[in-house]
Amino acid sequence: MAESLDPHRAESSDVDPPVQTAQPTRRRLAWLRPPVMSPDGRMTLVDHFKELRYRVILIVLLILVGMGAMAFFYQELYAFLLEPYMRAVASINASRPDQEVLVVNAGVSAPMTLAIKIVAIAGAVVTSPLWLYQVWAFLAPGLLAKEKKWAVAFIAAGVPLFLTGVGLGYWILPKGLVVLLGFTPQHSPVANMVEMVPFLNFMLQIMLVFGVAFLLPVVIVALNFAGVVTGKQLGAARSYAIVGTFVFAAVATPSTDPISMLALALPMALLYVVAEIICRGNDRRKAKRNADDELLDSSASGTPGD
């Protein structure tokens, strides 16, 4: 009876609980979109992190799409990566037919691991123009117009040099394999067994080292344009730099054979000399421009009687 006479309790019992509405999909996915930049181009620290998150997610998605596309060409990619080894084996069989060389997959999961690795690398390489643009789009707003111009110039010079180094590493690899596998004594009952996954890692290291080494002139010229080094200083240190290229080639090449070392050190020494010539020309242009500026300043500050 007391509960039926309480008007507040009766009124509260008639009120329906609030209905939980589903959040729109557009709002749930809003964090995937880049932050809106203000008209003056300024962004807060939080907005910068949101922009970075957006670019990283986009890069991952691009590489995943590239992996899916390259999965259809796995057989061709496998044959392409195995080609240096096959050329080395053909050369060994021609000179030493008694020596046995085998390529194997060690372990049950090794073929799957190898397939994933090959497809991932190929997907990253094929989509590199797209995800490198995302990196550039994140960095470019913080650069001045002059800095953007020089950055584009250095990228335009660095990409062909890097690809040239990678191609040279791919070409020199069979010759290095012949030298390394040739240390097995003749008429030996021992067979050389090369595992595919370590061989792929070895091959990628060779190609990456050659590609990065060919970026040496780009780094030197960039330091010269920034005023860190001059062409005269590079000329004075030329002999030390050339010795340094041979030391770097001996340490950086995972094969440690003399052919790979010379194939890396000689182009690096030549590229150093080319970079020195470019830097000397840039120094002469700087000196001429400074002399012209001083002449204009002296003419502008001259007395009327002069």
PDB file of C-alpha atoms in Angstrom:
ATOM      1  CA  MET A   1       0.000   0.000   0.000  1.00  0.00           C
ATOM      2  CA  ALA A   2       2.860   2.426   0.800  1.00  0.00           C
ATOM      3  CA  GLU A   3       4.512   1.815  -2.535  1.00  0.00           C
ATOM      4  CA  SER A   4       1.265   2.511  -4.438  1.00  0.00           C
ATOM      5  CA  LEU A   5       0.759   5.788  -2.600  1.00  0.00           C
ATOM      6  CA  ASP A   6       4.249   7.148  -3.379  1.00  0.00           C
ATOM      7  CA  PRO A   7       3.808   9.389  -6.475  1.00  0.00           C
ATOM      8  CA  HIS A   8       7.574   9.816  -7.104  1.00  0.00           C
ATOM      9  CA  ARG A   9       8.214   6.072  -7.163  1.00  0.00           C
ATOM     10  CA  ALA A  10       5.274   5.474  -9.478  1.00  0.00           C
ATOM     11  CA  GLU A  11       6.386   8.258 -11.829  1.00  0.00           C
ATOM     12  CA  SER A  12       9.955   7.003 -12.000  1.00  0.00           C
ATOM     13  CA  SER A  13       8.799   3.501 -12.857  1.00  0.00           C
ATOM     14  CA  ASP A  14       7.001   4.768 -15.972  1.00  0.00           C
ATOM     15  CA  VAL A  15      10.154   6.391 -17.454  1.00  0.00           C
ATOM     16  CA  ASP A  16      11.870   4.253 -20.109  1.00  0.00           C
ATOM     17  CA  PRO A  17      15.672   3.879 -19.878  1.00  0.00           C
ATOM     18  CA  PRO A  18      17.698   5.911 -22.437  1.00  0.00           C
ATOM     19  CA  VAL A  19      18.289   4.127 -25.711  1.00  0.00           C
ATOM     20  CA  GLN A  20      21.962   3.643 -26.684  1.00  0.00           C
ATOM     21  CA  THR A  21      22.225   4.789 -30.293  1.00  0.00           C
ATOM     22  CA  ALA A  22      24.903   3.257 -32.463  1.00  0.00           C
ATOM     23  CA  GLN A  23      27.807   5.565 -33.241  1.00  0.00           C
ATOM     24  CA  PRO A  24      27.937   6.408 -36.957  1.00  0.00           C
ATOM     25  CA  THR A  25      30.642   4.631 -38.908  1.00  0.00           C
ATOM     26  CA  ARG A  26      31.948   7.946 -40.186  1.00  0.00           C
ATOM     27  CA  ARG A  27      32.563   9.141 -36.633  1.00  0.00           C
ATOM     28  CA  ARG A  28      34.216   5.867 -35.601  1.00  0.00           C
ATOM     29  CA  LEU A  29      36.641   6.118 -38.531  1.00  0.00           C
ATOM     30  CA  ALA A  30      37.343   9.824 -38.066  1.00  0.00           C
ATOM     31  CA  TRP A  31      40.682   9.074 -36.391  1.00  0.00           C
ATOM     32  CA  LEU A  32      41.913   7.603 -39.693  1.00  0.00           C
ATOM     33  CA  ARG A  33      41.619  10.954 -41.455  1.00  0.00           C
ATOM     34  CA  PRO A  34      44.431  13.531 -41.294  1.00  0.00           C
ATOM     35  CA  PRO A  35      43.863  16.594 -39.097  1.00  0.00           C
ATOM     36  CA  VAL A  36      42.579  19.718 -40.787  1.00  0.00           C
ATOM     37  CA  MET A  37      45.365  22.263 -41.219  1.00  0.00           C
ATOM     38  CA  SER A  38      44.662  25.887 -40.349  1.00  0.00           C
ATOM     39  CA  PRO A  39      44.828  28.507 -43.143  1.00  0.00           C
ATOM     40  CA  ASP A  40      48.182  29.807 -41.859  1.00  0.00           C
ATOM     41  CA  GLY A  41      49.677  26.287 -41.987  1.00  0.00           C
ATOM     42  CA  ARG A  42      50.193  25.968 -38.218  1.00  0.00           C
ATOM     43  CA  MET A  43      49.520  22.716 -36.375  1.00  0.00           C
ATOM     44  CA  THR A  44      49.573  21.784 -32.726  1.00  0.00           C
ATOM     45  CA  LEU A  45      51.784  19.004 -31.380  1.00  0.00           C
ATOM     46  CA  VAL A  46      48.746  16.731 -31.078  1.00  0.00           C
ATOM     47  CA  ASP A  47      47.826  17.435 -34.701  1.00  0.00           C
ATOM     48  CA  HIS A  48      51.362  16.519 -35.765  1.00  0.00           C
ATOM     49  CA  PHE A  49      51.036  13.158 -34.012  1.00  0.00           C
ATOM     50  CA  LYS A  50      47.645  12.622 -35.663  1.00  0.00           C
ATOM     51  CA  GLU A  51      49.196  13.421 -39.029  1.00  0.00           C
ATOM     52  CA  LEU A  52      52.046  10.977 -38.333  1.00  0.00           C
ATOM     53  CA  ARG A  53      49.581   8.262 -37.339  1.00  0.00           C
ATOM     54  CA  TYR A  54      47.573   8.830 -40.512  1.00  0.00           C
ATOM     55  CA  ARG A  55      50.667   8.622 -42.730  1.00  0.00           C
ATOM     56  CA  VAL A  56      51.992   5.475 -41.012  1.00  0.00           C
ATOM     57  CA  ILE A  57      48.636   3.700 -41.344  1.00  0.00           C
ATOM     58  CA  LEU A  58      48.443   4.691 -45.000  1.00  0.00           C
ATOM     59  CA  ILE A  59      51.992   3.430 -45.639  1.00  0.00           C
ATOM     60  CA  VAL A  60      51.188   0.078 -44.009  1.00  0.00           C
ATOM     61  CA  LEU A  61      48.014  -0.259 -46.089  1.00  0.00           C
ATOM     62  CA  LEU A  62      49.895   0.581 -49.289  1.00  0.00           C
ATOM     63  CA  ILE A  63      52.555  -2.043 -48.567  1.00  0.00           C
ATOM     64  CA  LEU A  64      49.882  -4.638 -47.752  1.00  0.00           C
ATOM     65  CA  VAL A  65      48.143  -3.920 -51.058  1.00  0.00           C
ATOM     66  CA  GLY A  66      51.494  -4.236 -52.824  1.00  0.00           C
ATOM     67  CA  MET A  67      52.114  -7.559 -51.086  1.00  0.00           C
ATOM     68  CA  GLY A  68      48.741  -8.834 -52.272  1.00  0.00           C
ATOM     69  CA  ALA A  69      49.521  -7.818 -55.844  1.00  0.00           C
ATOM     70  CA  MET A  70      53.035  -9.302 -55.787  1.00  0.00           C
ATOM     71  CA  ALA A  71      51.709 -12.613 -54.463  1.00  0.00           C
ATOM     72  CA  PHE A  72      50.451 -13.332 -57.989  1.00  0.00           C
ATOM     73  CA  PHE A  73      54.036 -13.009 -59.285  1.00  0.00           C
ATOM     74  CA  TYR A  74      55.717 -15.095 -56.586  1.00  0.00           C
ATOM     75  CA  GLN A  75      57.074 -17.694 -59.023  1.00  0.00           C
ATOM     76  CA  GLU A  76      58.709 -15.016 -61.184  1.00  0.00           C
ATOM     77  CA  LEU A  77      60.162 -13.248 -58.130  1.00  0.00           C
ATOM     78  CA  TYR A  78      61.520 -16.541 -56.806  1.00  0.00           C
ATOM     79  CA  ALA A  79      63.246 -17.248 -60.120  1.00  0.00           C
ATOM     80  CA  PHE A  80      64.639 -13.691 -60.258  1.00  0.00           C
ATOM     81  CA  LEU A  81      66.197 -13.951 -56.796  1.00  0.00           C
ATOM     82  CA  LEU A  82      67.570 -17.421 -57.523  1.00  0.00           C
ATOM     83  CA  GLU A  83      69.158 -16.324 -60.818  1.00  0.00           C
ATOM     84  CA  PRO A  84      72.524 -15.159 -59.300  1.00  0.00           C
ATOM     85  CA  TYR A  85      72.861 -18.484 -57.530  1.00  0.00           C
ATOM     86  CA  MET A  86      72.069 -20.436 -60.695  1.00  0.00           C
ATOM     87  CA  ARG A  87      74.675 -18.467 -62.639  1.00  0.00           C
ATOM     88  CA  ALA A  88      77.250 -19.176 -59.930  1.00  0.00           C
ATOM     89  CA  VAL A  89      76.414 -22.896 -60.000  1.00  0.00           C
ATOM     90  CA  ALA A  90      76.717 -22.971 -63.796  1.00  0.00           C
ATOM     91  CA  SER A  91      80.136 -21.332 -63.574  1.00  0.00           C
ATOM     92  CA  ILE A  92      81.294 -23.773 -60.882  1.00  0.00           C
ATOM     93  CA  ASN A  93      80.021 -26.800 -62.818  1.00  0.00           C
ATOM     94  CA  ALA A  94      81.865 -25.619 -65.921  1.00  0.00           C
ATOM     95  CA  SER A  95      85.217 -25.278 -64.136  1.00  0.00           C
ATOM     96  CA  ARG A  96      84.852 -27.947 -61.430  1.00  0.00           C
ATOM     97  CA  PRO A  97      82.255 -30.548 -62.405  1.00  0.00           C
ATOM     98  CA  ASP A  98      83.124 -32.717 -59.404  1.00  0.00           C
ATOM     99  CA  GLN A  99      81.943 -30.092 -56.908  1.00  0.00           C
ATOM    100  CA  GLU A 100      78.327 -30.462 -55.811  1.00  0.00           C
ATOM    101  CA  VAL A 101      76.308 -27.376 -54.873  1.00  0.00           C
ATOM    102  CA  LEU A 102      72.744 -27.656 -53.559  1.00  0.00           C
ATOM    103  CA  VAL A 103      70.171 -25.067 -52.545  1.00  0.00           C
ATOM    104  CA  VAL A 104      67.770 -26.248 -49.845  1.00  0.00           C
ATOM    105  CA  ASN A 105      64.957 -25.096 -47.592  1.00  0.00           C
ATOM    106  CA  ALA A 106      65.763 -26.123 -44.031  1.00  0.00           C
ATOM    107  CA  GLY A 107      62.665 -26.713 -41.933  1.00  0.00           C
ATOM    108  CA  VAL A 108      58.973 -27.293 -42.556  1.00  0.00           C
ATOM    109  CA  SER A 109      58.011 -23.618 -42.351  1.00  0.00           C
ATOM    110  CA  ALA A 110      60.981 -22.334 -44.364  1.00  0.00           C
ATOM    111  CA  PRO A 111      59.122 -22.218 -47.730  1.00  0.00           C
ATOM    112  CA  MET A 112      56.269 -20.203 -46.214  1.00  0.00           C
ATOM    113  CA  THR A 113      58.682 -17.857 -44.424  1.00  0.00           C
ATOM    114  CA  LEU A 114      60.590 -17.357 -47.649  1.00  0.00           C
ATOM    115  CA  ALA A 115      57.398 -16.647 -49.608  1.00  0.00           C
ATOM    116  CA  ILE A 116      56.188 -14.057 -47.086  1.00  0.00           C
ATOM    117  CA  LYS A 117      59.569 -12.360 -47.031  1.00  0.00           C
ATOM    118  CA  ILE A 118      59.870 -12.191 -50.829  1.00  0.00           C
ATOM    119  CA  VAL A 119      56.327 -10.876 -51.270  1.00  0.00           C
ATOM    120  CA  ALA A 120      56.791  -8.303 -48.484  1.00  0.00           C
ATOM    121  CA  ILE A 121      60.020  -6.967 -49.973  1.00  0.00           C
ATOM    122  CA  ALA A 122      58.538  -6.856 -53.471  1.00  0.00           C
ATOM    123  CA  GLY A 123      55.410  -5.101 -52.206  1.00  0.00           C
ATOM    124  CA  ALA A 124      57.482  -2.470 -50.407  1.00  0.00           C
ATOM    125  CA  VAL A 125      59.639  -1.889 -53.494  1.00  0.00           C
ATOM    126  CA  VAL A 126      56.736  -1.652 -55.946  1.00  0.00           C
ATOM    127  CA  THR A 127      54.751   0.753 -53.765  1.00  0.00           C
ATOM    128  CA  SER A 128      57.827   2.782 -52.749  1.00  0.00           C
ATOM    129  CA  PRO A 129      56.869   5.842 -54.876  1.00  0.00           C
ATOM    130  CA  LEU A 130      53.511   5.990 -53.084  1.00  0.00           C
ATOM    131  CA  TRP A 131      54.712   5.546 -49.509  1.00  0.00           C
ATOM    132  CA  LEU A 132      57.775   7.730 -50.067  1.00  0.00           C
ATOM    133  CA  TYR A 133      55.357  10.442 -51.171  1.00  0.00           C
ATOM    134  CA  GLN A 134      53.568  10.018 -47.828  1.00  0.00           C
ATOM    135  CA  VAL A 135      56.879  10.577 -46.045  1.00  0.00           C
ATOM    136  CA  TRP A 136      57.488  13.654 -48.180  1.00  0.00           C
ATOM    137  CA  ALA A 137      53.948  14.951 -47.550  1.00  0.00           C
ATOM    138  CA  PHE A 138      54.599  14.735 -43.802  1.00  0.00           C
ATOM    139  CA  LEU A 139      57.974  16.518 -43.951  1.00  0.00           C
ATOM    140  CA  ALA A 140      57.363  19.071 -46.725  1.00  0.00           C
ATOM    141  CA  PRO A 141      55.136  21.525 -44.769  1.00  0.00           C
ATOM    142  CA  GLY A 142      58.027  22.190 -42.378  1.00  0.00           C
ATOM    143  CA  LEU A 143      60.498  23.063 -45.142  1.00  0.00           C
ATOM    144  CA  LEU A 144      61.154  26.419 -46.756  1.00  0.00           C
ATOM    145  CA  ALA A 145      60.759  26.851 -50.509  1.00  0.00           C
ATOM    146  CA  LYS A 146      64.533  26.756 -51.064  1.00  0.00           C
ATOM    147  CA  GLU A 147      64.883  23.677 -48.861  1.00  0.00           C
ATOM    148  CA  LYS A 148      62.131  21.922 -50.820  1.00  0.00           C
ATOM    149  CA  LYS A 149      63.928  22.675 -54.080  1.00  0.00           C
ATOM    150  CA  TRP A 150      67.222  21.246 -52.860  1.00  0.00           C
ATOM    151  CA  ALA A 151      65.488  18.240 -51.303  1.00  0.00           C
ATOM    152  CA  VAL A 152      63.817  17.404 -54.618  1.00  0.00           C
ATOM    153  CA  ALA A 153      67.156  17.783 -56.434  1.00  0.00           C
ATOM    154  CA  PHE A 154      68.982  15.476 -54.010  1.00  0.00           C
ATOM    155  CA  ILE A 155      66.186  12.886 -54.172  1.00  0.00           C
ATOM    156  CA  ALA A 156      66.237  13.019 -57.979  1.00  0.00           C
ATOM    157  CA  ALA A 157      69.989  12.359 -57.916  1.00  0.00           C
ATOM    158  CA  GLY A 158      69.924   9.829 -55.085  1.00  0.00           C
ATOM    159  CA  VAL A 159      67.264   7.453 -56.431  1.00  0.00           C
ATOM    160  CA  PRO A 160      69.117   6.592 -59.695  1.00  0.00           C
ATOM    161  CA  LEU A 161      72.398   6.222 -57.805  1.00  0.00           C
ATOM    162  CA  PHE A 162      70.799   3.912 -55.243  1.00  0.00           C
ATOM    163  CA  LEU A 163      69.188   1.776 -57.954  1.00  0.00           C
ATOM    164  CA  THR A 164      72.507   1.637 -59.829  1.00  0.00           C
ATOM    165  CA  GLY A 165      74.237   0.377 -56.691  1.00  0.00           C
ATOM    166  CA  VAL A 166      71.539  -2.244 -56.122  1.00  0.00           C
ATOM    167  CA  GLY A 167      71.871  -3.413 -59.724  1.00  0.00           C
ATOM    168  CA  LEU A 168      75.655  -3.640 -59.410  1.00  0.00           C
ATOM    169  CA  GLY A 169      75.293  -5.689 -56.231  1.00  0.00           C
ATOM    170  CA  TYR A 170      72.894  -8.065 -58.002  1.00  0.00           C
ATOM    171  CA  TRP A 171      75.303  -8.391 -60.936  1.00  0.00           C
ATOM    172  CA  ILE A 172      78.441  -8.969 -58.844  1.00  0.00           C
ATOM    173  CA  LEU A 173      76.797 -11.502 -56.496  1.00  0.00           C
ATOM    174  CA  PRO A 174      77.369 -14.617 -58.688  1.00  0.00           C
ATOM    175  CA  LYS A 175      81.066 -13.812 -58.989  1.00  0.00           C
ATOM    176  CA  GLY A 176      81.349 -13.510 -55.222  1.00  0.00           C
ATOM    177  CA  LEU A 177      79.528 -16.818 -54.772  1.00  0.00           C
ATOM    178  CA  VAL A 178      81.948 -18.541 -57.150  1.00  0.00           C
ATOM    179  CA  VAL A 179      84.888 -17.293 -55.078  1.00  0.00           C
ATOM    180  CA  LEU A 180      83.340 -18.293 -51.749  1.00  0.00           C
ATOM    181  CA  LEU A 181      82.141 -21.734 -52.859  1.00  0.00           C
ATOM    182  CA  GLY A 182      85.442 -22.327 -54.646  1.00  0.00           C
ATOM    183  CA  PHE A 183      87.243 -22.738 -51.326  1.00  0.00           C
ATOM    184  CA  THR A 184      85.888 -26.281 -51.124  1.00  0.00           C
ATOM    185  CA  PRO A 185      88.821 -28.572 -52.073  1.00  0.00           C
ATOM    186  CA  GLN A 186      88.648 -30.387 -55.369  1.00  0.00           C
ATOM    187  CA  HIS A 187      87.490 -34.014 -55.378  1.00  0.00           C
ATOM    188  CA  SER A 188      86.083 -33.486 -51.892  1.00  0.00           C
ATOM    189  CA  PRO A 189      83.125 -35.662 -50.808  1.00  0.00           C
ATOM    190  CA  VAL A 190      81.621 -32.585 -49.111  1.00  0.00           C
ATOM    191  CA  ALA A 191      78.655 -30.951 -50.855  1.00  0.00           C
ATOM    192  CA  ASN A 192      77.980 -27.227 -50.523  1.00  0.00           C
ATOM    193  CA  MET A 193      74.424 -26.751 -49.234  1.00  0.00           C
ATOM    194  CA  VAL A 194      73.020 -23.220 -49.402  1.00  0.00           C
ATOM    195  CA  GLU A 195      69.830 -22.501 -47.441  1.00  0.00           C
ATOM    196  CA  MET A 196      67.386 -20.222 -49.237  1.00  0.00           C
ATOM    197  CA  VAL A 197      66.385 -17.970 -46.318  1.00  0.00           C
ATOM    198  CA  PRO A 198      69.980 -17.135 -45.257  1.00  0.00           C
ATOM    199  CA  PHE A 199      70.892 -16.781 -48.943  1.00  0.00           C
ATOM    200  CA  LEU A 200      68.073 -14.257 -49.430  1.00  0.00           C
ATOM    201  CA  ASN A 201      69.270 -12.298 -46.387  1.00  0.00           C
ATOM    202  CA  PHE A 202      72.822 -12.410 -47.728  1.00  0.00           C
ATOM    203  CA  MET A 203      71.666 -11.224 -51.152  1.00  0.00           C
ATOM    204  CA  LEU A 204      69.625  -8.348 -49.713  1.00  0.00           C
ATOM    205  CA  GLN A 205      72.570  -7.241 -47.574  1.00  0.00           C
ATOM    206  CA  ILE A 206      74.844  -7.142 -50.619  1.00  0.00           C
ATOM    207  CA  MET A 207      72.352  -5.146 -52.681  1.00  0.00           C
ATOM    208  CA  LEU A 208      71.527  -2.761 -49.830  1.00  0.00           C
ATOM    209  CA  VAL A 209      75.187  -2.093 -49.033  1.00  0.00           C
ATOM    210  CA  PHE A 210      75.925  -1.317 -52.677  1.00  0.00           C
ATOM    211  CA  GLY A 211      72.867   0.918 -52.948  1.00  0.00           C
ATOM    212  CA  VAL A 212      73.677   2.918 -49.808  1.00  0.00           C
ATOM    213  CA  ALA A 213      77.349   3.205 -50.780  1.00  0.00           C
ATOM    214  CA  PHE A 214      76.391   4.784 -54.096  1.00  0.00           C
ATOM    215  CA  LEU A 215      74.681   7.601 -52.154  1.00  0.00           C
ATOM    216  CA  LEU A 216      78.115   8.852 -51.038  1.00  0.00           C
ATOM    217  CA  PRO A 217      78.319  11.729 -53.576  1.00  0.00           C
ATOM    218  CA  VAL A 218      74.816  12.905 -52.677  1.00  0.00           C
ATOM    219  CA  VAL A 219      75.780  13.137 -48.998  1.00  0.00           C
ATOM    220  CA  ILE A 220      79.067  14.921 -49.777  1.00  0.00           C
ATOM    221  CA  VAL A 221      77.449  17.454 -52.118  1.00  0.00           C
ATOM    222  CA  ALA A 222      74.668  18.078 -49.592  1.00  0.00           C
ATOM    223  CA  LEU A 223      77.271  18.835 -46.911  1.00  0.00           C
ATOM    224  CA  ASN A 224      79.030  21.182 -49.339  1.00  0.00           C
ATOM    225  CA  PHE A 225      75.824  23.056 -50.156  1.00  0.00           C
ATOM    226  CA  ALA A 226      75.163  23.351 -46.418  1.00  0.00           C
ATOM    227  CA  GLY A 227      78.604  24.911 -45.936  1.00  0.00           C
ATOM    228  CA  VAL A 228      79.988  22.071 -43.814  1.00  0.00           C
ATOM    229  CA  VAL A 229      82.820  21.049 -46.174  1.00  0.00           C
ATOM    230  CA  THR A 230      84.536  22.680 -49.144  1.00  0.00           C
ATOM    231  CA  GLY A 231      85.982  21.241 -52.315  1.00  0.00           C
ATOM    232  CA  LYS A 232      89.472  22.183 -51.142  1.00  0.00           C
ATOM    233  CA  GLN A 233      89.008  20.191 -47.933  1.00  0.00           C
ATOM    234  CA  LEU A 234      87.752  17.209 -49.919  1.00  0.00           C
ATOM    235  CA  GLY A 235      90.835  17.379 -52.153  1.00  0.00           C
ATOM    236  CA  ALA A 236      93.151  17.448 -49.147  1.00  0.00           C
ATOM    237  CA  ALA A 237      91.421  14.401 -47.661  1.00  0.00           C
ATOM    238  CA  ARG A 238      91.142  12.491 -50.947  1.00  0.00           C
ATOM    239  CA  SER A 239      93.839   9.898 -50.229  1.00  0.00           C
ATOM    240  CA  TYR A 240      92.415   9.184 -46.767  1.00  0.00           C
ATOM    241  CA  ALA A 241      88.906   8.944 -48.200  1.00  0.00           C
ATOM    242  CA  ILE A 242      89.954   6.446 -50.864  1.00  0.00           C
ATOM    243  CA  VAL A 243      91.632   4.259 -48.252  1.00  0.00           C
ATOM    244  CA  GLY A 244      88.471   4.615 -46.175  1.00  0.00           C
ATOM    245  CA  THR A 245      86.331   3.365 -49.063  1.00  0.00           C
ATOM    246  CA  PHE A 246      88.397   0.178 -49.250  1.00  0.00           C
ATOM    247  CA  VAL A 247      88.139  -0.314 -45.486  1.00  0.00           C
ATOM    248  CA  PHE A 248      84.380   0.282 -45.631  1.00  0.00           C
ATOM    249  CA  ALA A 249      84.014  -2.149 -48.539  1.00  0.00           C
ATOM    250  CA  ALA A 250      85.973  -4.823 -46.672  1.00  0.00           C
ATOM    251  CA  VAL A 251      83.829  -4.432 -43.550  1.00  0.00           C
ATOM    252  CA  ALA A 252      80.418  -3.766 -45.107  1.00  0.00           C
ATOM    253  CA  THR A 253      80.267  -6.552 -47.693  1.00  0.00           C
ATOM    254  CA  PRO A 254      78.997  -9.685 -45.933  1.00  0.00           C
ATOM    255  CA  SER A 255      80.685 -11.957 -48.494  1.00  0.00           C
ATOM    256  CA  THR A 256      84.257 -10.750 -47.587  1.00  0.00           C
ATOM    257  CA  ASP A 257      85.531 -11.912 -50.982  1.00  0.00           C
ATOM    258  CA  PRO A 258      87.972  -9.617 -52.837  1.00  0.00           C
ATOM    259  CA  ILE A 259      85.786  -9.335 -55.947  1.00  0.00           C
ATOM    260  CA  SER A 260      82.827  -7.867 -54.045  1.00  0.00           C
ATOM    261  CA  MET A 261      85.152  -5.602 -52.068  1.00  0.00           C
ATOM    262  CA  LEU A 262      86.796  -4.190 -55.208  1.00  0.00           C
ATOM    263  CA  ALA A 263      83.444  -3.900 -56.985  1.00  0.00           C
ATOM    264  CA  LEU A 264      82.233  -1.705 -54.127  1.00  0.00           C
ATOM    265  CA  ALA A 265      85.409   0.239 -53.288  1.00  0.00           C
ATOM    266  CA  LEU A 266      86.388   1.309 -56.817  1.00  0.00           C
ATOM    267  CA  PRO A 267      83.023   2.924 -57.711  1.00  0.00           C
ATOM    268  CA  MET A 268      82.929   4.605 -54.289  1.00  0.00           C
ATOM    269  CA  ALA A 269      86.382   6.106 -54.877  1.00  0.00           C
ATOM    270  CA  LEU A 270      85.304   7.305 -58.327  1.00  0.00           C
ATOM    271  CA  LEU A 271      82.085   8.777 -56.929  1.00  0.00           C
ATOM    272  CA  TYR A 272      84.094  10.592 -54.258  1.00  0.00           C
ATOM    273  CA  VAL A 273      86.223  12.241 -56.961  1.00  0.00           C
ATOM    274  CA  VAL A 274      83.077  13.200 -58.913  1.00  0.00           C
ATOM    275  CA  ALA A 275      81.570  14.708 -55.768  1.00  0.00           C
ATOM    276  CA  GLU A 276      84.788  16.648 -55.157  1.00  0.00           C
ATOM    277  CA  ILE A 277      84.627  18.115 -58.685  1.00  0.00           C
ATOM    278  CA  ILE A 278      80.992  19.157 -58.173  1.00  0.00           C
ATOM    279  CA  CYS A 279      81.836  20.748 -54.814  1.00  0.00           C
ATOM    280  CA  ARG A 280      84.759  22.698 -56.285  1.00  0.00           C
ATOM    281  CA  GLY A 281      82.465  24.038 -59.002  1.00  0.00           C
ATOM    282  CA  ASN A 282      79.885  25.027 -56.401  1.00  0.00           C
ATOM    283  CA  ASP A 283      82.575  26.772 -54.336  1.00  0.00           C
ATOM    284  CA  ARG A 284      83.638  28.799 -57.386  1.00  0.00           C
ATOM    285  CA  ARG A 285      80.029  29.835 -57.992  1.00  0.00           C
ATOM    286  CA  LYS A 286      79.690  30.856 -54.348  1.00  0.00           C
ATOM    287  CA  ALA A 287      82.917  32.887 -54.483  1.00  0.00           C
ATOM    288  CA  LYS A 288      81.824  34.639 -57.694  1.00  0.00           C
ATOM    289  CA  ARG A 289      78.389  35.403 -56.261  1.00  0.00           C
ATOM    290  CA  ASN A 290      79.913  36.791 -53.069  1.00  0.00           C
ATOM    291  CA  ALA A 291      82.325  38.940 -55.102  1.00  0.00           C
ATOM    292  CA  ASP A 292      79.448  40.320 -57.179  1.00  0.00           C
ATOM    293  CA  ASP A 293      77.456  41.064 -54.024  1.00  0.00           C
ATOM    294  CA  GLU A 294      80.413  42.904 -52.482  1.00  0.00           C
ATOM    295  CA  LEU A 295      80.846  44.905 -55.692  1.00  0.00           C
ATOM    296  CA  LEU A 296      77.186  45.902 -55.662  1.00  0.00           C
ATOM    297  CA  ASP A 297      77.383  46.844 -51.982  1.00  0.00           C
ATOM    298  CA  SER A 298      80.476  48.961 -52.559  1.00  0.00           C
ATOM    299  CA  SER A 299      78.823  50.670 -55.551  1.00  0.00           C
ATOM    300  CA  ALA A 300      75.682  51.386 -53.555  1.00  0.00           C
ATOM    301  CA  SER A 301      77.653  52.804 -50.614  1.00  0.00           C
ATOM    302  CA  GLY A 302      80.070  54.866 -52.788  1.00  0.00           C
ATOM    303  CA  THR A 303      80.305  58.667 -52.377  1.00  0.00           C
ATOM    304  CA  PRO A 304      78.766  60.952 -55.055  1.00  0.00           C
ATOM    305  CA  GLY A 305      82.207  62.309 -55.911  1.00  0.00           C
ATOM    306  CA  ASP A 306      83.575  58.934 -56.873  1.00  0.00           C
TER     307      ASP A 306
END
